[in-house]
Amino acid sequence: MSDHCHHQQRPTARTAASATVHCLTGCSIGEFAGLALGVHLGWPATTTMIVATLLAFISGFALTLIPIMRDRGLSFSQAWKIVWIGETVSITVMEIAMNFTDYQMGGMNVTSLADNWFWISFVFALSAGFAAAFPVNWWLLSRNLKNCH
């Protein structure tokens, strides 16, 4: 993470998009794992969403915390203090949009990962997550509540 980005007064669309893509990458890893488990094991949609969301938070935070701890030589608690507000808000908005879209499209209710509808719904959910989180990340960056990546 570069210092010029963290101290920037007005984020650019590129900066906000970069932060959103970074968040989406972390979220999509956990989201996919949760959806795959839920579909494979035949869980109800609610259980699938809960597990997918928990895993998205874990992977989203890991993708942010690990590089900050490594690059800055910080402890977990020091890194957590830097990122928890911005990441929590960003991941929450992204997960609401992704789960809503996937649920509405029926992707988490298919019976197999080989079903095309699982993948189609997941792609639309990713798009919805980006679209919902982009303005939120822009706002968080402009208030120095989020670090860009």
Tab-separated table of C-alpha atoms in Angstrom:
chain	number	residue	atom	x	y	z
A	1	MET	CA	0.000	0.000	0.000
A	2	SER	CA	1.469	3.323	-0.953
A	3	ASP	CA	1.433	6.359	1.293
A	4	HIS	CA	0.375	8.737	-1.486
A	5	CYS	CA	-2.837	6.798	-1.789
A	6	HIS	CA	-3.658	6.809	1.920
A	7	HIS	CA	-3.161	10.543	2.313
A	8	GLN	CA	-4.873	11.559	-0.895
A	9	GLN	CA	-7.604	14.143	-0.246
A	10	ARG	CA	-9.871	13.294	-3.161
A	11	PRO	CA	-9.866	9.762	-4.479
A	12	THR	CA	-9.959	9.268	-8.210
A	13	ALA	CA	-12.266	6.821	-9.935
A	14	ARG	CA	-9.196	4.689	-10.588
A	15	THR	CA	-8.256	4.632	-6.897
A	16	ALA	CA	-11.807	3.750	-5.854
A	17	ALA	CA	-12.008	1.075	-8.554
A	18	SER	CA	-8.697	-0.408	-7.411
A	19	ALA	CA	-9.853	-0.569	-3.791
A	20	THR	CA	-13.152	-2.098	-4.905
A	21	VAL	CA	-11.471	-4.737	-7.082
A	22	HIS	CA	-9.176	-5.606	-4.179
A	23	CYS	CA	-12.175	-5.982	-1.873
A	24	LEU	CA	-14.072	-7.967	-4.496
A	25	THR	CA	-11.137	-10.341	-4.892
A	26	GLY	CA	-11.079	-11.113	-1.183
A	27	CYS	CA	-14.835	-11.379	-0.893
A	28	SER	CA	-15.234	-13.550	-3.959
A	29	ILE	CA	-12.801	-16.168	-2.625
A	30	GLY	CA	-14.844	-16.700	0.536
A	31	GLU	CA	-18.161	-16.184	-1.213
A	32	PHE	CA	-17.337	-18.833	-3.806
A	33	ALA	CA	-16.168	-21.303	-1.144
A	34	GLY	CA	-19.377	-20.813	0.849
A	35	LEU	CA	-21.608	-21.091	-2.213
A	36	ALA	CA	-19.763	-24.191	-3.410
A	37	LEU	CA	-20.130	-25.842	-0.001
A	38	GLY	CA	-23.790	-24.925	0.232
A	39	VAL	CA	-24.645	-26.191	-3.242
A	40	HIS	CA	-22.532	-29.335	-2.955
A	41	LEU	CA	-23.932	-30.225	0.468
A	42	GLY	CA	-27.498	-29.195	-0.366
A	43	TRP	CA	-27.781	-26.582	2.348
A	44	PRO	CA	-30.750	-24.218	2.491
A	45	ALA	CA	-30.144	-20.780	0.970
A	46	THR	CA	-29.992	-19.080	4.378
A	47	THR	CA	-27.258	-21.398	5.644
A	48	THR	CA	-25.356	-21.021	2.385
A	49	MET	CA	-25.529	-17.212	2.620
A	50	ILE	CA	-24.342	-17.192	6.247
A	51	VAL	CA	-21.378	-19.454	5.535
A	52	ALA	CA	-20.515	-17.615	2.299
A	53	THR	CA	-20.627	-14.262	4.090
A	54	LEU	CA	-18.486	-15.455	7.011
A	55	LEU	CA	-15.916	-16.898	4.634
A	56	ALA	CA	-15.989	-13.696	2.556
A	57	PHE	CA	-15.205	-11.625	5.644
A	58	ILE	CA	-12.362	-13.968	6.599
A	59	SER	CA	-10.796	-14.009	3.139
A	60	GLY	CA	-11.448	-10.288	2.577
A	61	PHE	CA	-9.744	-9.308	5.809
A	62	ALA	CA	-6.889	-11.776	5.241
A	63	LEU	CA	-6.180	-10.306	1.816
A	64	THR	CA	-5.877	-6.879	3.421
A	65	LEU	CA	-4.259	-7.641	6.772
A	66	ILE	CA	-1.503	-9.998	5.655
A	67	PRO	CA	0.129	-7.566	3.182
A	68	ILE	CA	-0.131	-4.651	5.632
A	69	MET	CA	1.414	-6.717	8.421
A	70	ARG	CA	4.185	-7.950	6.103
A	71	ASP	CA	4.923	-4.664	4.305
A	72	ARG	CA	4.785	-2.409	7.342
A	73	GLY	CA	6.045	-4.877	9.936
A	74	LEU	CA	2.901	-4.469	12.025
A	75	SER	CA	1.285	-6.878	14.444
A	76	PHE	CA	-2.194	-8.212	13.751
A	77	SER	CA	-3.761	-5.781	16.233
A	78	GLN	CA	-1.904	-2.799	14.754
A	79	ALA	CA	-2.976	-3.722	11.216
A	80	TRP	CA	-6.537	-4.403	12.395
A	81	LYS	CA	-6.814	-0.877	13.818
A	82	ILE	CA	-5.889	0.538	10.406
A	83	VAL	CA	-8.319	-1.443	8.279
A	84	TRP	CA	-11.285	-2.668	10.294
A	85	ILE	CA	-13.706	0.214	9.690
A	86	GLY	CA	-13.215	0.571	5.946
A	87	GLU	CA	-13.061	-3.160	5.264
A	88	THR	CA	-16.097	-3.958	7.425
A	89	VAL	CA	-18.248	-1.379	5.653
A	90	SER	CA	-16.988	-2.299	2.185
A	91	ILE	CA	-17.344	-6.059	2.679
A	92	THR	CA	-20.797	-5.680	4.251
A	93	VAL	CA	-22.139	-3.661	1.314
A	94	MET	CA	-20.533	-6.009	-1.183
A	95	GLU	CA	-21.891	-9.124	0.538
A	96	ILE	CA	-25.427	-7.762	0.739
A	97	ALA	CA	-25.402	-7.041	-2.986
A	98	MET	CA	-23.760	-10.334	-3.914
A	99	ASN	CA	-25.999	-12.535	-1.771
A	100	PHE	CA	-29.142	-10.691	-2.811
A	101	THR	CA	-28.277	-11.074	-6.496
A	102	ASP	CA	-27.250	-14.719	-6.232
A	103	TYR	CA	-30.365	-15.561	-4.213
A	104	GLN	CA	-32.702	-13.713	-6.579
A	105	MET	CA	-31.157	-15.403	-9.602
A	106	GLY	CA	-31.343	-18.837	-7.962
A	107	GLY	CA	-27.651	-19.640	-8.184
A	108	MET	CA	-27.428	-20.907	-4.625
A	109	ASN	CA	-30.434	-23.167	-5.121
A	110	VAL	CA	-29.036	-25.294	-7.944
A	111	THR	CA	-28.190	-28.923	-7.191
A	112	SER	CA	-24.718	-29.045	-8.719
A	113	LEU	CA	-21.703	-26.846	-9.346
A	114	ALA	CA	-21.853	-28.146	-12.907
A	115	ASP	CA	-25.132	-26.279	-13.415
A	116	ASN	CA	-24.509	-23.270	-15.661
A	117	TRP	CA	-26.933	-21.214	-13.591
A	118	PHE	CA	-24.560	-21.426	-10.593
A	119	TRP	CA	-21.817	-19.752	-12.633
A	120	ILE	CA	-24.079	-17.237	-14.371
A	121	SER	CA	-25.515	-16.135	-11.031
A	122	PHE	CA	-22.044	-15.885	-9.521
A	123	VAL	CA	-20.833	-13.608	-12.331
A	124	PHE	CA	-23.874	-11.351	-11.911
A	125	ALA	CA	-23.339	-11.363	-8.131
A	126	LEU	CA	-19.729	-10.254	-8.606
A	127	SER	CA	-20.891	-7.424	-10.853
A	128	ALA	CA	-23.536	-6.375	-8.334
A	129	GLY	CA	-20.980	-6.458	-5.519
A	130	PHE	CA	-18.620	-4.191	-7.446
A	131	ALA	CA	-21.421	-1.788	-8.430
A	132	ALA	CA	-22.670	-1.498	-4.842
A	133	ALA	CA	-19.254	-1.161	-3.203
A	134	PHE	CA	-17.621	1.256	-5.675
A	135	PRO	CA	-19.394	4.427	-4.421
A	136	VAL	CA	-19.008	3.265	-0.823
A	137	ASN	CA	-15.276	2.777	-1.280
A	138	TRP	CA	-15.010	6.168	-2.980
A	139	TRP	CA	-16.697	7.747	0.030
A	140	LEU	CA	-14.569	5.775	2.535
A	141	LEU	CA	-11.367	6.768	0.727
A	142	SER	CA	-12.413	10.415	0.622
A	143	ARG	CA	-12.889	10.342	4.406
A	144	ASN	CA	-9.619	8.436	5.015
A	145	LEU	CA	-11.672	5.596	6.492
A	146	LYS	CA	-10.252	3.098	4.020
A	147	ASN	CA	-6.798	2.478	2.638
A	148	CYS	CA	-6.384	1.801	-1.035
A	149	HIS	CA	-4.508	-1.297	-2.070
